[in-house]
Short mmCIF file of C-alpha atoms in Angstrom, two decimals:
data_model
loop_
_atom_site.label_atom_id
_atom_site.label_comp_id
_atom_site.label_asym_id
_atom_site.label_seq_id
_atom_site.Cartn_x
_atom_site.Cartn_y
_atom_site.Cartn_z
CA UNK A 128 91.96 26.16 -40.80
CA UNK A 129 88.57 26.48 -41.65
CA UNK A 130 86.37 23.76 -43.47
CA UNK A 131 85.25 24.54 -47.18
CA UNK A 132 82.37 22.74 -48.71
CA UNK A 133 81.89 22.03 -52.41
CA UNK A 134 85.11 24.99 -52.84
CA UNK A 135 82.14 27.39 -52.19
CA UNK A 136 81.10 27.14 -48.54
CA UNK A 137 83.54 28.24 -45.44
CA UNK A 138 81.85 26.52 -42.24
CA UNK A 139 81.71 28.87 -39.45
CA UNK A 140 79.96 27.36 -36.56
CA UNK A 141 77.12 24.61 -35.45
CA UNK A 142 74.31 26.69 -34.92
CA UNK A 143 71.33 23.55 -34.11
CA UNK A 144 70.55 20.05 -34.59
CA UNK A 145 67.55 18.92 -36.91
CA UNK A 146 66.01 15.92 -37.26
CA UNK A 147 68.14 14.03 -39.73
CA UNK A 148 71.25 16.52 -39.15
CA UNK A 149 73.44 18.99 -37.91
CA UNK A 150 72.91 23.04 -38.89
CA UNK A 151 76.00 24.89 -39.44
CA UNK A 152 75.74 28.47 -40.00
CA UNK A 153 78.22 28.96 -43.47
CA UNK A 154 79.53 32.01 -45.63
CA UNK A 155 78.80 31.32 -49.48
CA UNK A 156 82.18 32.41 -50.94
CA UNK A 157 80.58 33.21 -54.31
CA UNK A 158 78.19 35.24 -53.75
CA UNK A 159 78.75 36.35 -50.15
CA UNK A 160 76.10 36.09 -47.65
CA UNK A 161 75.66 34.04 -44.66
CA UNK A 162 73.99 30.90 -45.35
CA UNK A 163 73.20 27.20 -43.34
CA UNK A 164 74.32 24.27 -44.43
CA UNK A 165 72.39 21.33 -43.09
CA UNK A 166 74.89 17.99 -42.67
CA UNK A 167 74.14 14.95 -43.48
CA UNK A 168 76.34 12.03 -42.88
CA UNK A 169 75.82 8.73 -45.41
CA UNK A 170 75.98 5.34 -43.78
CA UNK A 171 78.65 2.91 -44.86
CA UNK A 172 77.34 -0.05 -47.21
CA UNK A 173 74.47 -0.48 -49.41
CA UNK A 174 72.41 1.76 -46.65
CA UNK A 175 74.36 5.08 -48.14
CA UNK A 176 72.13 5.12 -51.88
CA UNK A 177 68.82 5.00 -49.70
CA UNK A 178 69.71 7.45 -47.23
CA UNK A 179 71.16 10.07 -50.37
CA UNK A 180 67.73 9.25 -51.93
CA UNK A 181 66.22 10.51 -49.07
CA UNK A 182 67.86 13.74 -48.55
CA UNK A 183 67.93 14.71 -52.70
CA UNK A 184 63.84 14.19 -51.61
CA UNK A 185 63.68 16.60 -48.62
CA UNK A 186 65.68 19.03 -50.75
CA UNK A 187 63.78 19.47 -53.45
CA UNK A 188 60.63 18.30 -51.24
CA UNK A 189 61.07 21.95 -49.65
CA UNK A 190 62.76 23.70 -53.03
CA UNK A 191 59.39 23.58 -54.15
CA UNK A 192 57.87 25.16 -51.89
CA UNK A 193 58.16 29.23 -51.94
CA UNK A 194 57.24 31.41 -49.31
CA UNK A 195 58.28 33.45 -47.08
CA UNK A 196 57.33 31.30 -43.83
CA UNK A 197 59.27 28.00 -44.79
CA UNK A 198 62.75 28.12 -45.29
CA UNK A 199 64.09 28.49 -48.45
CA UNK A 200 66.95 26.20 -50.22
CA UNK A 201 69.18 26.98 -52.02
CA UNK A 202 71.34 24.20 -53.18
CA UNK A 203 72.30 20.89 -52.52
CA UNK A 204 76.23 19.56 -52.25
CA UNK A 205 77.75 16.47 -51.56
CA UNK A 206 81.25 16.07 -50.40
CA UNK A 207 83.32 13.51 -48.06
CA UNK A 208 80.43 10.93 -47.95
CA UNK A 209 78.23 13.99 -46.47
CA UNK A 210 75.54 15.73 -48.10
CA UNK A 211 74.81 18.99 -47.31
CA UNK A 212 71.38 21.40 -47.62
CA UNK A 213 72.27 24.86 -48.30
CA UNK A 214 69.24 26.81 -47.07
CA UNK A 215 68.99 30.63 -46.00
CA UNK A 216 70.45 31.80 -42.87
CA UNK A 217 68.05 33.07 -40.02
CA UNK A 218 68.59 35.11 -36.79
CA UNK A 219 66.58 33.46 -35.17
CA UNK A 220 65.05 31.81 -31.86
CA UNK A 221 62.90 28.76 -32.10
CA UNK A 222 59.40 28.90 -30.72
CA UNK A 223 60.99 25.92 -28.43
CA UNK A 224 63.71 28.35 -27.54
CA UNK A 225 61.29 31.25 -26.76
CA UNK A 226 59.13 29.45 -24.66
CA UNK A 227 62.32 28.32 -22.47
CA UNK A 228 63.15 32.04 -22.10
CA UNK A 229 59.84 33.71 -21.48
CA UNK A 230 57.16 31.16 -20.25
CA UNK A 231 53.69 30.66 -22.26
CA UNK A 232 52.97 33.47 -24.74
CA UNK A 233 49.99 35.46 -24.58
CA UNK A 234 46.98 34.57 -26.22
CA UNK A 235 46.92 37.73 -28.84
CA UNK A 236 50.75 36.67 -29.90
CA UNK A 237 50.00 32.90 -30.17
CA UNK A 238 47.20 33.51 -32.22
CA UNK A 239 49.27 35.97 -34.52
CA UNK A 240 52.18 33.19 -34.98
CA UNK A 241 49.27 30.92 -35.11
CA UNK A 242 48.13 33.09 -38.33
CA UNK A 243 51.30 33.21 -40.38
CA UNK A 244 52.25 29.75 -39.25
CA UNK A 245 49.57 28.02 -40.82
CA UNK A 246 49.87 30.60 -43.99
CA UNK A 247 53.01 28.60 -44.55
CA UNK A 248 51.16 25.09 -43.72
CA UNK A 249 48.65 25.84 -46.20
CA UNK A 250 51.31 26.58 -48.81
CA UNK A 251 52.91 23.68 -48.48
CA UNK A 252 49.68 21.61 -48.83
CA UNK A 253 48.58 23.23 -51.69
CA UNK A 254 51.87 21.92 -52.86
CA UNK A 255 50.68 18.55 -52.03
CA UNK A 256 53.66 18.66 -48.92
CA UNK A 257 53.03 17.48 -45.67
CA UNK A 258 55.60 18.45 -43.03
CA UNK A 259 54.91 15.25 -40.72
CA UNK A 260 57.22 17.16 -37.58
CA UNK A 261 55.69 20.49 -36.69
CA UNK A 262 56.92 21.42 -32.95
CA UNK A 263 57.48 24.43 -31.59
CA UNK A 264 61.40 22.85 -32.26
CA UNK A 265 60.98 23.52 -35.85
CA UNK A 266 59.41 26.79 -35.84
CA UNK A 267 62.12 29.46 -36.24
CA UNK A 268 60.83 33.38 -34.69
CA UNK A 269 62.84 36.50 -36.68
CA UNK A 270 61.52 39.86 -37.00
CA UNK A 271 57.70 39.63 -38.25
CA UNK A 272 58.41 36.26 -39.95
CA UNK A 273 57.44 33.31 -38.46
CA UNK A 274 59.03 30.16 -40.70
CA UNK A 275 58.45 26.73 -41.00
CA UNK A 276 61.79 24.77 -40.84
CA UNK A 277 63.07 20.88 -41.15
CA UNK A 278 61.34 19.06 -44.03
CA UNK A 279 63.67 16.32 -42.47
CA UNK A 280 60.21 13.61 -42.59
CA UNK A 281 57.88 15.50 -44.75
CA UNK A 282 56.35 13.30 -47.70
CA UNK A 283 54.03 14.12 -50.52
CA UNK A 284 50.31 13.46 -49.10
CA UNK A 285 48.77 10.53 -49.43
CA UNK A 286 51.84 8.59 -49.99
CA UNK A 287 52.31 5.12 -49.30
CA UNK A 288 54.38 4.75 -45.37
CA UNK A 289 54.02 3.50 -42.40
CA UNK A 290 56.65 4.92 -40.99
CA UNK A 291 55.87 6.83 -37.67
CA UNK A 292 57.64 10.39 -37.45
CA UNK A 293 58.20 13.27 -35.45
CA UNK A 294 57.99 13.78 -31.59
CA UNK A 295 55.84 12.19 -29.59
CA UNK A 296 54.00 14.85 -28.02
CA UNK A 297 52.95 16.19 -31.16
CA UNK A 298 52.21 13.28 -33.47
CA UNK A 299 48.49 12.88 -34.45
CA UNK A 300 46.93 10.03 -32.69
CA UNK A 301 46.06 8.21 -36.55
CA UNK A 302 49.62 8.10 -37.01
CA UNK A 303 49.78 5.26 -34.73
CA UNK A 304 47.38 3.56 -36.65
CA UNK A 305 48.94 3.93 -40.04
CA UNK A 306 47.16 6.76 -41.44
CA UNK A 307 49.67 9.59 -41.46
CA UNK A 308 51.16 11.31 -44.19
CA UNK A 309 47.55 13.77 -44.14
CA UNK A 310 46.93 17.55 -44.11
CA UNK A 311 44.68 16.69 -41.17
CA UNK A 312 47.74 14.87 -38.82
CA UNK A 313 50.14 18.25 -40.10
CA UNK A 314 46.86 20.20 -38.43
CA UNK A 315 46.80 18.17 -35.16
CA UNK A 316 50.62 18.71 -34.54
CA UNK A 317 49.82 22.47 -35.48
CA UNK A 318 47.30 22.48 -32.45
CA UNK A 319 49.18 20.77 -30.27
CA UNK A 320 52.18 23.77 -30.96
CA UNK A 321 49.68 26.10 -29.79
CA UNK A 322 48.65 25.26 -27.06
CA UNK A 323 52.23 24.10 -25.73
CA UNK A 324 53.18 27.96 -27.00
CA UNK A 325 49.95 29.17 -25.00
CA UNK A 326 49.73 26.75 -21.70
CA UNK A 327 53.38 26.58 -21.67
CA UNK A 328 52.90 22.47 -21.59
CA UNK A 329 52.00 19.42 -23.97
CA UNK A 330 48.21 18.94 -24.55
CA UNK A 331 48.73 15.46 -22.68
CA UNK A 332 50.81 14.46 -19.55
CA UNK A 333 53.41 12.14 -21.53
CA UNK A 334 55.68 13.93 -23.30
CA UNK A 335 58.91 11.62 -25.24
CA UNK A 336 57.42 7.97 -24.81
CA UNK A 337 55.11 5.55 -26.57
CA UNK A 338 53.01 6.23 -24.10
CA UNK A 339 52.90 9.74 -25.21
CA UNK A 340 51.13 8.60 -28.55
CA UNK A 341 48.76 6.08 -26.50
CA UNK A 342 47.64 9.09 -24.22
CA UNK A 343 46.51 11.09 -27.46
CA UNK A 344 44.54 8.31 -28.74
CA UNK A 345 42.62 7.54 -26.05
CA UNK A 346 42.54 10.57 -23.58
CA UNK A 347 41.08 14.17 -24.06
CA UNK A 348 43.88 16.55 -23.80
CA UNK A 349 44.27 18.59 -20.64
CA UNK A 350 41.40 21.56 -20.28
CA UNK A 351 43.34 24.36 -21.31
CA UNK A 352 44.16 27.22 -18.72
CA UNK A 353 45.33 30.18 -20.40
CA UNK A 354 43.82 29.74 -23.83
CA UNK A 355 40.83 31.77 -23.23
CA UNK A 356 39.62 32.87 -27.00
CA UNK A 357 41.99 30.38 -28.36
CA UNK A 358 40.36 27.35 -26.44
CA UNK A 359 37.99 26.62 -29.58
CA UNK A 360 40.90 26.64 -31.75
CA UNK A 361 42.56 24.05 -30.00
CA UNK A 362 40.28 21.77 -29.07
CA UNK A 363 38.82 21.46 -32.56
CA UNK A 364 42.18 20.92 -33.77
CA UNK A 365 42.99 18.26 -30.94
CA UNK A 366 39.69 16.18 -31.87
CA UNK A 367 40.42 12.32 -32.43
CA UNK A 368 38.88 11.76 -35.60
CA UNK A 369 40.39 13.77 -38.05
CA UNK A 370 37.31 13.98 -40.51
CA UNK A 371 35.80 15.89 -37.78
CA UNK A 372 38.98 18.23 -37.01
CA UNK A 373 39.11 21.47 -38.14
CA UNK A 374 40.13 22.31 -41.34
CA UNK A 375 43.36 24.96 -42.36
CA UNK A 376 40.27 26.78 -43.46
CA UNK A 377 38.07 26.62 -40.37
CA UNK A 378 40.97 27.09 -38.05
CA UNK A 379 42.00 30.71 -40.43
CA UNK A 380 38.28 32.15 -39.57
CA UNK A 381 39.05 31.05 -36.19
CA UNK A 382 41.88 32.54 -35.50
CA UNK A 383 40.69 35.95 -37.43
CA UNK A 384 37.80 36.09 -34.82
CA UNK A 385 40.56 35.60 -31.93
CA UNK A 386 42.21 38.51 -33.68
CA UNK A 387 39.40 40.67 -33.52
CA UNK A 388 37.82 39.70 -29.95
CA UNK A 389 41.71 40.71 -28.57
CA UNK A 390 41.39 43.99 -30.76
CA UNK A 391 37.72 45.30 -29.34
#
């Protein structure tokens, strides 16, 4: 017998794992359409109020936010000490996935994703959202969208943590000092997507370790090999400091001009 959520949701299968829970794609009973439910199971104890505080904040973190190249929720429902995100349902690879499958991506299609990717990055810091986890993981490939997914860490800018979140291999090197929670780290881990979807590896040689982090503070990332008009891009998004990084604005022109010099 199948599982129904919140007498509206019939559970079909686990389609992925997020950061802070398990995807299951779902069939909305009420208005029937496909949908995903994100699960979320609360702690026992006093932890249970902090961790439903948290979740009620990613929800209507990325509720906010509307456009086409995030993910869009649609409702939140709580049930058998879970919580659950309802969010749209997408046929879709991740960039992670994709790059399993077919190897590095060529340099005209990375800079394409690279385009509408950071359209949806931009959105959301206009919103003042920063994602704090963008991997090629949590990048989700369907038709001519590309969409942002898992606001599992994301935080309004500026705010007040010191919490360090997100993979290692694509967490700004000032997030190990403190500063994250910035436009500017969200544009580092946006570079160092890129290039892994163009070079086919990380920007440094350690990958899921503290020593991954260490290695971005204090090393230049690897000369890339494949980049070609896209090398610019990502080294001015991989610099250290992050006043001197490019900007979502710079990076746009950027990636127009790699647009045109793979059109001529």
């Amino acid at each position: 017998m199948s599982t129904i959520v919140d007498d509206r949701y019939q559970l079909l299968a686990p389609v992925g794992k997020g950061a802070t829970g398990v995807v299951w794609r779902a069939y909305d009973l009420l208005l029937e359409r496909d949908v995903a439910l994100k699960e979320i199971a609360l702690p026992p104890g006093p932890e249970a109020a902090e961790r439903r505080r948290k979740v009620v904040r990613e929800a209507r973190m990325a509720a906010r936010l509307s456009h086409r190249g995030i993910v869009t929720v649609h409702n939140l429902a709580e049930e058998s000490e879970r919580l659950w995100i309802v969010m749209e349902f997408l046929e879709a690879l991740t960039l992670h996935d994709t790059l399993v499958q077919a190897g590095p991506l060529p340099v005209d299609l990375v800079a394409k994703l690279g385009r509408r990717l950071l359209e949806a990055l931009r959105h959301a810091h206009a919103g003042g959202v920063v994602h704090r986890d963008i991997k090629p993981a949590n990048i989700m490939l369907t038709g001519d969208r590309v969409v942002l997914a898992d606001f599992g860490f994301a935080a309004f800018e500026n705010a007040a943590t010191t919490s360090m979140r997100g993979t290692p291999a694509f967490i700004a090197p000032e997030v190990l000092q403190g500063r994250g929670g910035t436009r500017e780290a969200d544009m580092w881990s946006f570079g160092a997507t890129l290039y892994m979807a163009v070079e086919g590896r990380t920007p440094f040689r350690t990958v899921d370790s503290m020593a991954a982090l260490v290695e971005a503070l204090r090393e230049p990332p690897r000369t890339p090999r494949r980049a070609g008009a896209l090398e610019p891009v990502l080294l001015g998004l991989l610099r250290k400091d992050p006043a001197a990084r490019l900007s979502s604005e710079q990076t746009h022109a950027m990636l127009m001009n790699v647009r045109r010099h793979s059109a001529a």
